[in-house]
mmCIF file of C-alpha atoms and ligand atoms in Angstrom:
data_model
loop_
_atom_site.group_PDB
_atom_site.id
_atom_site.type_symbol
_atom_site.label_atom_id
_atom_site.label_comp_id
_atom_site.label_asym_id
_atom_site.label_seq_id
_atom_site.Cartn_x
_atom_site.Cartn_y
_atom_site.Cartn_z
ATOM 1 C CA MET A 228 -28.916 -2.419 -6.876
ATOM 2 C CA GLN A 229 -32.569 -3.326 -6.710
ATOM 3 C CA THR A 230 -33.297 -4.148 -3.245
ATOM 4 C CA VAL A 231 -30.978 -2.051 -1.064
ATOM 5 C CA LEU A 232 -30.826 -2.664 2.944
ATOM 6 C CA VAL A 233 -29.128 0.054 5.065
ATOM 7 C CA THR A 234 -27.826 -0.297 8.773
ATOM 8 C CA GLY A 235 -27.406 2.791 10.960
ATOM 9 C CA ALA A 236 -30.505 4.560 8.817
ATOM 10 C CA ARG A 237 -30.868 7.034 11.534
ATOM 11 C CA GLY A 238 -27.256 8.346 11.379
ATOM 12 C CA GLN A 239 -25.913 10.933 9.789
ATOM 13 C CA ILE A 240 -25.136 9.612 6.656
ATOM 14 C CA GLY A 241 -28.134 7.036 6.712
ATOM 15 C CA SER A 242 -30.595 9.963 6.838
ATOM 16 C CA GLU A 243 -29.556 11.509 3.619
ATOM 17 C CA LEU A 244 -28.038 8.224 1.751
ATOM 18 C CA ILE A 245 -31.684 6.740 1.760
ATOM 19 C CA PRO A 246 -33.534 9.618 0.246
ATOM 20 C CA ALA A 247 -30.672 9.600 -2.574
ATOM 21 C CA LEU A 248 -30.806 5.802 -3.009
ATOM 22 C CA GLN A 249 -34.440 5.938 -3.353
ATOM 23 C CA GLU A 250 -34.402 8.534 -6.088
ATOM 24 C CA ARG A 251 -32.119 6.321 -8.302
ATOM 25 C CA SER A 252 -34.281 4.737 -10.979
ATOM 26 C CA GLU A 253 -32.598 1.243 -10.660
ATOM 27 C CA VAL A 254 -33.436 1.149 -6.856
ATOM 28 C CA GLU A 255 -37.042 -0.435 -6.139
ATOM 29 C CA THR A 256 -36.731 -0.629 -2.465
ATOM 30 C CA VAL A 257 -34.725 0.478 0.465
ATOM 31 C CA VAL A 258 -34.899 -1.149 3.473
ATOM 32 C CA ALA A 259 -33.949 1.367 6.452
ATOM 33 C CA THR A 260 -32.698 -0.505 9.759
ATOM 34 C CA ASP A 261 -31.154 0.585 12.967
ATOM 35 C CA ILE A 262 -30.755 -0.338 16.588
ATOM 36 C CA GLU A 263 -33.459 2.101 16.858
ATOM 37 C CA GLU A 264 -36.617 2.120 14.927
ATOM 38 C CA PRO A 265 -35.668 4.261 11.512
ATOM 39 C CA GLU A 266 -38.072 7.092 10.691
ATOM 40 C CA ALA A 267 -37.745 6.522 6.806
ATOM 41 C CA GLU A 268 -40.199 8.936 4.963
ATOM 42 C CA SER A 269 -41.060 6.289 2.588
ATOM 43 C CA GLY A 270 -39.990 2.278 2.492
ATOM 44 C CA PRO A 271 -39.930 -0.652 4.902
ATOM 45 C CA THR A 272 -38.182 -0.271 8.020
ATOM 46 C CA GLU A 273 -36.647 -2.506 10.527
ATOM 47 C CA LYS A 274 -35.414 -2.161 13.921
ATOM 48 C CA ILE A 275 -32.284 -4.407 13.887
ATOM 49 C CA ASP A 276 -28.984 -4.629 16.180
ATOM 50 C CA VAL A 277 -25.910 -5.678 13.680
ATOM 51 C CA ARG A 278 -24.846 -7.760 16.731
ATOM 52 C CA ASP A 279 -27.581 -9.943 16.352
ATOM 53 C CA LYS A 280 -26.691 -12.197 13.141
ATOM 54 C CA GLU A 281 -29.718 -14.107 12.942
ATOM 55 C CA ALA A 282 -32.175 -10.877 12.937
ATOM 56 C CA PHE A 283 -29.765 -9.575 10.198
ATOM 57 C CA ALA A 284 -29.802 -12.547 8.212
ATOM 58 C CA THR A 285 -33.627 -12.870 8.577
ATOM 59 C CA ALA A 286 -34.143 -9.424 6.753
ATOM 60 C CA LEU A 287 -31.625 -10.071 3.810
ATOM 61 C CA GLU A 288 -34.036 -13.400 3.269
ATOM 62 C CA GLU A 289 -37.393 -11.593 3.746
ATOM 63 C CA TYR A 290 -36.964 -8.605 1.461
ATOM 64 C CA ASP A 291 -34.253 -10.357 -0.938
ATOM 65 C CA VAL A 292 -31.640 -7.992 -0.623
ATOM 66 C CA ASP A 293 -29.217 -7.786 -3.316
ATOM 67 C CA THR A 294 -27.086 -4.622 -2.093
ATOM 68 C CA VAL A 295 -26.167 -3.510 1.612
ATOM 69 C CA PHE A 296 -25.035 -0.115 2.669
ATOM 70 C CA HIS A 297 -23.372 -1.090 6.247
ATOM 71 C CA LEU A 298 -23.259 2.272 8.164
ATOM 72 C CA ALA A 299 -24.009 1.306 11.482
ATOM 73 C CA ALA A 300 -21.163 1.915 13.598
ATOM 74 C CA ILE A 301 -19.830 3.486 16.819
ATOM 75 C CA LEU A 302 -17.694 6.443 15.992
ATOM 76 C CA SER A 303 -13.931 7.714 17.002
ATOM 77 C CA ALA A 304 -14.733 9.784 19.997
ATOM 78 C CA LYS A 305 -17.647 7.653 21.416
ATOM 79 C CA GLY A 306 -15.434 4.586 20.674
ATOM 80 C CA GLU A 307 -12.630 5.601 23.091
ATOM 81 C CA ASN A 308 -15.443 6.236 25.940
ATOM 82 C CA HIS A 309 -16.789 2.892 25.231
ATOM 83 C CA PRO A 310 -14.501 0.527 23.634
ATOM 84 C CA GLN A 311 -16.143 -2.763 24.393
ATOM 85 C CA LEU A 312 -18.889 -1.585 22.768
ATOM 86 C CA ALA A 313 -17.298 -0.199 19.637
ATOM 87 C CA PHE A 314 -15.569 -3.638 19.365
ATOM 88 C CA GLU A 315 -18.822 -5.473 19.572
ATOM 89 C CA VAL A 316 -20.613 -3.393 17.036
ATOM 90 C CA ASN A 317 -17.815 -2.246 14.623
ATOM 91 C CA ILE A 318 -15.874 -5.446 14.516
ATOM 92 C CA GLU A 319 -18.180 -8.511 15.567
ATOM 93 C CA GLY A 320 -21.305 -6.669 13.968
ATOM 94 C CA PHE A 321 -19.417 -6.010 10.397
ATOM 95 C CA HIS A 322 -18.332 -9.851 10.484
ATOM 96 C CA ASN A 323 -22.123 -10.665 11.075
ATOM 97 C CA VAL A 324 -22.924 -8.548 7.912
ATOM 98 C CA LEU A 325 -20.140 -10.219 5.973
ATOM 99 C CA GLU A 326 -21.102 -13.841 6.932
ATOM 100 C CA ALA A 327 -25.142 -13.276 6.647
ATOM 101 C CA GLY A 328 -24.290 -11.628 3.013
ATOM 102 C CA ARG A 329 -22.016 -14.727 2.135
ATOM 103 C CA GLN A 330 -24.630 -17.094 3.079
ATOM 104 C CA HIS A 331 -27.472 -15.180 1.551
ATOM 105 C CA GLY A 332 -25.555 -14.254 -1.968
ATOM 106 C CA LEU A 333 -25.591 -10.742 -1.696
ATOM 107 C CA GLU A 334 -24.315 -9.150 -4.760
ATOM 108 C CA ARG A 335 -22.648 -5.954 -3.132
ATOM 109 C CA LEU A 336 -21.681 -4.771 0.296
ATOM 110 C CA VAL A 337 -20.770 -1.186 0.670
ATOM 111 C CA VAL A 338 -18.984 -0.367 3.740
ATOM 112 C CA PRO A 339 -17.497 3.055 4.730
ATOM 113 C CA SER A 340 -13.789 3.332 5.766
ATOM 114 C CA SER A 341 -12.390 6.545 7.646
ATOM 115 C CA ILE A 342 -9.355 8.482 7.902
ATOM 116 C CA ALA A 343 -9.388 7.165 11.116
ATOM 117 C CA VAL A 344 -7.171 4.273 9.449
ATOM 118 C CA PHE A 345 -4.091 6.545 9.674
ATOM 119 C CA GLY A 346 -2.132 7.092 12.853
ATOM 120 C CA PRO A 347 0.855 9.424 13.771
ATOM 121 C CA GLU A 348 3.054 7.053 11.943
ATOM 122 C CA THR A 349 1.372 7.689 8.566
ATOM 123 C CA PRO A 350 3.393 9.767 6.341
ATOM 124 C CA THR A 351 2.009 13.380 4.797
ATOM 125 C CA ASP A 352 -0.709 13.159 2.057
ATOM 126 C CA PRO A 353 -1.096 9.315 2.082
ATOM 127 C CA GLY A 354 -2.251 7.084 -0.534
ATOM 128 C CA GLU A 355 -3.988 3.994 -0.222
ATOM 129 C CA MET A 356 -1.074 1.454 0.332
ATOM 130 C CA THR A 357 0.503 3.482 3.426
ATOM 131 C CA THR A 358 1.195 2.741 7.097
ATOM 132 C CA LEU A 359 -2.059 2.102 8.930
ATOM 133 C CA ALA A 360 -1.256 2.585 12.515
ATOM 134 C CA PRO A 361 -4.347 3.746 14.374
ATOM 135 C CA ARG A 362 -4.278 4.888 17.946
ATOM 136 C CA THR A 363 -8.481 4.528 18.449
ATOM 137 C CA ILE A 364 -10.408 1.208 18.684
ATOM 138 C CA TYR A 365 -12.614 3.041 15.877
ATOM 139 C CA GLY A 366 -9.648 3.137 13.579
ATOM 140 C CA ILE A 367 -8.581 -0.296 14.275
ATOM 141 C CA SER A 368 -12.116 -1.394 13.516
ATOM 142 C CA LYS A 369 -11.803 0.261 10.306
ATOM 143 C CA VAL A 370 -8.565 -1.363 9.111
ATOM 144 C CA PHE A 371 -10.302 -4.854 10.133
ATOM 145 C CA GLY A 372 -13.260 -3.732 7.914
ATOM 146 C CA GLU A 373 -10.941 -2.905 4.978
ATOM 147 C CA HIS A 374 -8.857 -6.187 5.089
ATOM 148 C CA MET A 375 -12.099 -8.497 5.862
ATOM 149 C CA GLY A 376 -13.567 -6.819 2.939
ATOM 150 C CA ASN A 377 -10.880 -7.828 0.553
ATOM 151 C CA TYR A 378 -10.586 -11.324 2.173
ATOM 152 C CA TYR A 379 -14.631 -11.923 1.441
ATOM 153 C CA ASN A 380 -13.833 -10.984 -1.873
ATOM 154 C CA TRP A 381 -10.796 -12.995 -2.398
ATOM 155 C CA ASN A 382 -12.283 -16.197 -0.841
ATOM 156 C CA PHE A 383 -15.949 -15.975 -1.373
ATOM 157 C CA GLY A 384 -16.650 -13.708 -4.301
ATOM 158 C CA LEU A 385 -18.524 -11.349 -2.005
ATOM 159 C CA ASP A 386 -18.137 -7.694 -4.000
ATOM 160 C CA VAL A 387 -17.406 -5.481 -0.473
ATOM 161 C CA ARG A 388 -16.325 -1.940 -1.408
ATOM 162 C CA GLY A 389 -15.811 1.199 0.436
ATOM 163 C CA VAL A 390 -14.101 4.586 0.681
ATOM 164 C CA ARG A 391 -12.216 6.227 3.422
ATOM 165 C CA LEU A 392 -14.694 9.085 4.304
ATOM 166 C CA PRO A 393 -12.967 12.052 5.781
ATOM 167 C CA GLY A 394 -15.108 14.384 8.540
ATOM 168 C CA ILE A 395 -18.735 14.755 7.216
ATOM 169 C CA ILE A 396 -20.409 18.174 7.564
ATOM 170 C CA SER A 397 -24.246 18.332 7.187
ATOM 171 C CA HIS A 398 -27.126 20.031 8.461
ATOM 172 C CA LYS A 399 -30.059 17.494 8.433
ATOM 173 C CA THR A 400 -28.756 15.178 11.175
ATOM 174 C CA LEU A 401 -26.100 16.006 13.752
ATOM 175 C CA PRO A 402 -23.282 13.563 13.970
ATOM 176 C CA GLY A 403 -22.920 10.607 16.309
ATOM 177 C CA GLY A 404 -19.776 11.146 18.463
ATOM 178 C CA GLY A 405 -16.796 11.551 16.206
ATOM 179 C CA THR A 406 -13.954 13.793 16.397
ATOM 180 C CA THR A 407 -14.572 15.698 13.629
ATOM 181 C CA ASP A 408 -18.131 16.724 15.123
ATOM 182 C CA TYR A 409 -16.816 20.253 15.701
ATOM 183 C CA ALA A 410 -17.042 21.219 12.052
ATOM 184 C CA VAL A 411 -20.672 20.731 12.064
ATOM 185 C CA GLU A 412 -21.603 21.890 15.960
ATOM 186 C CA ALA A 413 -19.963 25.417 15.006
ATOM 187 C CA PHE A 414 -22.641 25.931 12.431
ATOM 188 C CA TYR A 415 -25.369 25.229 14.797
ATOM 189 C CA ASP A 416 -23.774 27.184 17.745
ATOM 190 C CA ALA A 417 -23.119 30.337 15.112
ATOM 191 C CA ILE A 418 -26.590 30.668 14.468
ATOM 192 C CA GLU A 419 -28.289 29.700 17.991
ATOM 193 C CA ASN A 420 -25.418 31.071 20.268
ATOM 194 C CA GLY A 421 -23.223 33.608 17.903
ATOM 195 C CA GLU A 422 -20.308 31.288 19.588
ATOM 196 C CA TYR A 423 -18.694 28.335 19.841
ATOM 197 C CA ASP A 424 -16.172 26.464 22.014
ATOM 198 C CA TYR A 425 -14.310 24.210 19.674
ATOM 199 C CA PHE A 426 -12.902 21.130 21.379
ATOM 200 C CA VAL A 427 -9.865 21.134 19.389
ATOM 201 C CA ARG A 428 -6.891 23.814 18.952
ATOM 202 C CA ASP A 429 -7.275 26.631 16.393
ATOM 203 C CA ASP A 430 -4.541 25.156 14.080
ATOM 204 C CA THR A 431 -5.861 21.567 13.802
ATOM 205 C CA GLU A 432 -6.204 20.645 10.110
ATOM 206 C CA LEU A 433 -8.303 17.593 9.150
ATOM 207 C CA PRO A 434 -9.524 16.507 5.923
ATOM 208 C CA MET A 435 -13.300 17.287 5.627
ATOM 209 C CA MET A 436 -16.406 16.586 2.980
ATOM 210 C CA TYR A 437 -19.822 18.332 2.787
ATOM 211 C CA MET A 438 -22.645 15.575 2.678
ATOM 212 C CA ALA A 439 -23.613 15.844 -1.083
ATOM 213 C CA ASP A 440 -20.009 14.982 -1.849
ATOM 214 C CA ALA A 441 -19.988 11.997 0.665
ATOM 215 C CA ILE A 442 -23.225 10.673 -0.931
ATOM 216 C CA ASP A 443 -21.572 10.877 -4.220
ATOM 217 C CA ALA A 444 -18.792 8.986 -2.977
ATOM 218 C CA LEU A 445 -20.712 6.239 -1.587
ATOM 219 C CA ILE A 446 -22.800 5.759 -4.610
ATOM 220 C CA GLY A 447 -20.050 6.386 -6.917
ATOM 221 C CA ILE A 448 -17.948 3.640 -5.445
ATOM 222 C CA ALA A 449 -21.160 1.255 -5.329
ATOM 223 C CA THR A 450 -21.927 1.705 -8.946
ATOM 224 C CA ALA A 451 -18.017 1.742 -10.310
ATOM 225 C CA PRO A 452 -17.257 -1.217 -12.593
ATOM 226 C CA ARG A 453 -15.697 -3.879 -10.435
ATOM 227 C CA ASP A 454 -12.397 -4.270 -12.737
ATOM 228 C CA SER A 455 -11.821 -0.492 -12.146
ATOM 229 C CA LEU A 456 -11.145 -0.885 -8.751
ATOM 230 C CA GLU A 457 -7.585 -1.400 -7.592
ATOM 231 C CA TYR A 458 -8.313 -0.625 -3.778
ATOM 232 C CA PRO A 459 -12.063 -1.868 -3.692
ATOM 233 C CA CYS A 460 -12.174 -1.422 0.055
ATOM 234 C CA SER A 461 -9.775 1.320 0.833
ATOM 235 C CA TYR A 462 -10.173 4.147 -1.732
ATOM 236 C CA ASN A 463 -9.193 7.817 -0.306
ATOM 237 C CA VAL A 464 -11.771 10.379 -1.129
ATOM 238 C CA GLY A 465 -10.514 13.944 -0.263
ATOM 239 C CA ALA A 466 -12.491 17.298 -0.992
ATOM 240 C CA LEU A 467 -11.164 20.014 1.464
ATOM 241 C CA SER A 468 -8.891 20.306 4.499
ATOM 242 C CA PHE A 469 -9.347 23.111 6.839
ATOM 243 C CA THR A 470 -8.443 24.080 10.383
ATOM 244 C CA PRO A 471 -11.120 25.623 12.827
ATOM 245 C CA LYS A 472 -9.783 29.242 12.438
ATOM 246 C CA GLU A 473 -10.220 29.048 8.702
ATOM 247 C CA LEU A 474 -13.967 27.625 9.485
ATOM 248 C CA THR A 475 -14.560 30.570 11.693
ATOM 249 C CA ALA A 476 -13.380 32.979 9.193
ATOM 250 C CA ALA A 477 -15.492 31.429 6.570
ATOM 251 C CA ILE A 478 -18.697 31.683 8.976
ATOM 252 C CA GLN A 479 -17.711 35.320 9.916
ATOM 253 C CA GLU A 480 -18.206 36.063 6.303
ATOM 254 C CA HIS A 481 -21.729 35.662 6.634
ATOM 255 C CA ARG A 482 -21.849 36.150 10.515
ATOM 256 C CA PRO A 483 -19.184 38.715 11.473
ATOM 257 C CA ASP A 484 -20.370 38.657 15.248
ATOM 258 C CA PHE A 485 -19.655 34.860 15.531
ATOM 259 C CA GLU A 486 -16.986 34.391 18.389
ATOM 260 C CA ALA A 487 -14.874 31.361 18.445
ATOM 261 C CA HIS A 488 -13.070 29.799 21.685
ATOM 262 C CA TYR A 489 -10.631 26.848 21.845
ATOM 263 C CA GLU A 490 -10.871 24.579 24.861
ATOM 264 C CA PRO A 491 -9.175 21.172 23.411
ATOM 265 C CA ASP A 492 -10.287 17.966 25.139
ATOM 266 C CA GLU A 493 -9.129 14.264 24.949
ATOM 267 C CA ARG A 494 -10.165 14.402 21.173
ATOM 268 C CA GLN A 495 -7.191 16.638 20.150
ATOM 269 C CA GLU A 496 -4.970 13.679 20.726
ATOM 270 C CA ILE A 497 -7.211 11.657 17.946
ATOM 271 C CA ALA A 498 -7.443 14.765 15.702
ATOM 272 C CA ASP A 499 -3.469 15.108 15.951
ATOM 273 C CA SER A 500 -3.124 11.293 15.049
ATOM 274 C CA TRP A 501 -4.879 11.990 11.607
ATOM 275 C CA PRO A 502 -3.486 13.496 8.602
ATOM 276 C CA ASP A 503 -4.078 16.963 7.533
ATOM 277 C CA ASP A 504 -4.737 16.088 3.858
ATOM 278 C CA ILE A 505 -4.915 12.742 2.034
ATOM 279 C CA ASP A 506 -3.869 11.638 -1.593
ATOM 280 C CA ASP A 507 -7.247 10.789 -3.631
ATOM 281 C CA SER A 508 -5.875 10.398 -7.025
ATOM 282 C CA ALA A 509 -6.282 6.846 -7.242
ATOM 283 C CA ALA A 510 -9.950 7.248 -6.568
ATOM 284 C CA ARG A 511 -10.258 10.270 -9.436
ATOM 285 C CA GLU A 512 -8.256 8.195 -11.908
ATOM 286 C CA ASP A 513 -9.980 4.522 -11.317
ATOM 287 C CA TRP A 514 -13.397 5.425 -11.227
ATOM 288 C CA GLY A 515 -13.886 9.261 -11.795
ATOM 289 C CA TRP A 516 -14.190 10.436 -7.998
ATOM 290 C CA GLU A 517 -14.440 14.235 -7.908
ATOM 291 C CA HIS A 518 -16.030 16.683 -5.498
ATOM 292 C CA THR A 519 -18.429 19.761 -5.710
ATOM 293 C CA TYR A 520 -18.147 21.749 -2.464
ATOM 294 C CA ASP A 521 -15.497 23.670 -1.496
ATOM 295 C CA LEU A 522 -15.241 25.751 2.044
ATOM 296 C CA GLU A 523 -16.883 28.785 0.701
ATOM 297 C CA SER A 524 -19.560 27.001 -0.897
ATOM 298 C CA MET A 525 -20.239 24.458 1.756
ATOM 299 C CA THR A 526 -20.384 27.440 4.393
ATOM 300 C CA ALA A 527 -23.002 29.237 2.484
ATOM 301 C CA ASP A 528 -24.983 26.218 1.811
ATOM 302 C CA MET A 529 -24.884 24.804 5.372
ATOM 303 C CA LEU A 530 -25.774 28.439 6.858
ATOM 304 C CA GLU A 531 -28.688 28.812 4.506
ATOM 305 C CA HIS A 532 -30.023 25.341 5.587
ATOM 306 C CA LEU A 533 -29.672 25.706 9.019
ATOM 307 C CA GLU A 534 -31.009 29.395 9.232
ATOM 308 C CA GLU A 535 -34.211 27.774 7.881
ATOM 309 C CA LYS A 536 -34.047 24.722 10.130
ATOM 310 C CA LEU A 537 -33.449 26.750 13.315
ATOM 311 C CA GLY A 538 -35.420 29.972 12.458
HETATM 312 P P1 NAD B 739 -23.844 7.889 12.994
HETATM 313 O O1 NAD B 739 -23.214 7.656 14.450
HETATM 314 O O2 NAD B 739 -24.394 9.234 12.747
HETATM 315 O O3 NAD B 739 -24.944 6.915 12.748
HETATM 316 C C1 NAD B 739 -24.455 5.484 13.211
HETATM 317 C C2 NAD B 739 -26.042 4.806 13.381
HETATM 318 O O4 NAD B 739 -25.579 3.612 13.684
HETATM 319 C C3 NAD B 739 -26.905 5.570 14.238
HETATM 320 O O5 NAD B 739 -28.066 5.614 13.811
HETATM 321 C C4 NAD B 739 -26.926 4.140 15.531
HETATM 322 O O6 NAD B 739 -28.270 4.242 16.051
HETATM 323 C C5 NAD B 739 -26.678 3.231 14.666
HETATM 324 N N1 NAD B 739 -26.084 2.125 15.500
HETATM 325 C C6 NAD B 739 -25.447 2.114 16.472
HETATM 326 N N2 NAD B 739 -25.203 0.816 16.742
HETATM 327 C C7 NAD B 739 -25.791 0.013 15.989
HETATM 328 C C8 NAD B 739 -26.257 -1.523 16.167
HETATM 329 N N3 NAD B 739 -25.447 -2.026 17.094
HETATM 330 N N4 NAD B 739 -26.706 -1.980 15.303
HETATM 331 C C9 NAD B 739 -27.386 -1.251 14.190
HETATM 332 N N5 NAD B 739 -27.346 0.000 14.334
HETATM 333 C C10 NAD B 739 -26.525 0.641 15.153
HETATM 334 O O7 NAD B 739 -22.456 7.545 11.866
HETATM 335 P P2 NAD B 739 -22.514 7.995 10.731
HETATM 336 O O8 NAD B 739 -21.872 9.496 10.670
HETATM 337 O O9 NAD B 739 -23.804 8.183 9.993
HETATM 338 O O10 NAD B 739 -21.361 6.943 9.816
HETATM 339 C C11 NAD B 739 -22.045 5.967 9.029
HETATM 340 C C12 NAD B 739 -20.764 5.136 8.533
HETATM 341 O O11 NAD B 739 -19.811 6.151 8.052
HETATM 342 C C13 NAD B 739 -19.963 4.475 9.703
HETATM 343 O O12 NAD B 739 -19.565 3.328 9.412
HETATM 344 C C14 NAD B 739 -18.741 5.638 9.921
HETATM 345 O O13 NAD B 739 -17.762 5.014 10.462
HETATM 346 C C15 NAD B 739 -18.644 5.977 8.517
HETATM 347 N N6 NAD B 739 -17.870 7.330 8.500
HETATM 348 C C16 NAD B 739 -18.406 8.731 9.040
HETATM 349 C C17 NAD B 739 -17.982 9.811 9.214
HETATM 350 C C18 NAD B 739 -18.480 10.925 9.475
HETATM 351 O O14 NAD B 739 -17.637 12.115 9.744
HETATM 352 N N7 NAD B 739 -19.642 11.041 9.676
HETATM 353 C C19 NAD B 739 -16.795 9.798 8.430
HETATM 354 C C20 NAD B 739 -15.835 8.667 8.135
HETATM 355 C C21 NAD B 739 -16.617 7.375 8.266
HETATM 356 N N1 LIG B 740 -15.783 11.906 11.392
HETATM 357 C C1 LIG B 740 -15.325 10.450 11.835
HETATM 358 C C2 LIG B 740 -14.875 10.701 13.329
HETATM 359 O O1 LIG B 740 -14.447 11.586 13.557
HETATM 360 C C3 LIG B 740 -13.941 10.185 11.213
HETATM 361 O O2 LIG B 740 -14.374 8.862 10.559
HETATM 362 O O3 LIG B 740 -15.059 9.702 14.076
#
């Protein structure tokens, strides 16, 4: 991991993964790419649409990239509003990344999967080898990504890896159109307006994770010894699970006047199709995954940073 290229650099995760990669001693260069010009604080940037295979392949050659973190994607809620776009970016775009990576001789390709691979038929507390029956184009694209990652591994020796991230909570960059965005928006609205209208019911429980832990998970899977990985493209990584009601109570510990309202919309159906919690024992055993933040420590840290940011 000397010369790394990140797609989707401007997004919620990319904007925090890039500085974390730049701090690592073995990393010399991080090339930040996105469909919009990235705003990297240091290091090269390129405006690349992952649907343009030639442009992506040219960047791999130009910078002699050895590792790619492929983050460019259309997330669940936006994907349901724009399924054709989600297909082009998440499925065709990922195929471009795989093919260009294979032709270039990439050493490693890290691509996050998601709890969106699961569906209503998935059993409670699913492990890795469970029923994957997604109802969203986003979830379907993530199942495709896991299987294609394994296929390129078996057939072409391309070292593809990934973890199934839960909903990510962070204060630097707003999320880009997912079903779990309410767990971030509630913090902003608690500070800016003193109230928030959740777009899911108060008892909707979903797996979530603070950004610092998500960065650890991505770098952890990227640097794990390959022979320790039984499920290289599909590890569950859990941290916390909570309902909007529990999140509201945690915020009220700091801001007692915060008021929550609940107006479920079409995203409720997506949330209901995902499990409340996941079994991540394989990641903990195989490559030492562990999380740091619980609901209380995450809430305190989010509020502290957002109070500073929003004034
Ligand atoms: P995001 O929506 O915040 O960012 C995605 C980025 O991709 C954006 O900057 C966007 O401009 C870029 N992009 C969109 N179309 C593109 C294209 N055609 N070419 C190049 N760039 C394009 O997403 P994120 O939250 O940072 O997610 C990163 C990855 O992590 C995705 O694969 C996502 O599925 C996965 N993930 C995220 C979460 C979460 O809660 N944030 C949870 C599970 C998995
Ligand atoms: N947070 C993401 C979403 O809601 C899960 O992959 O789409």
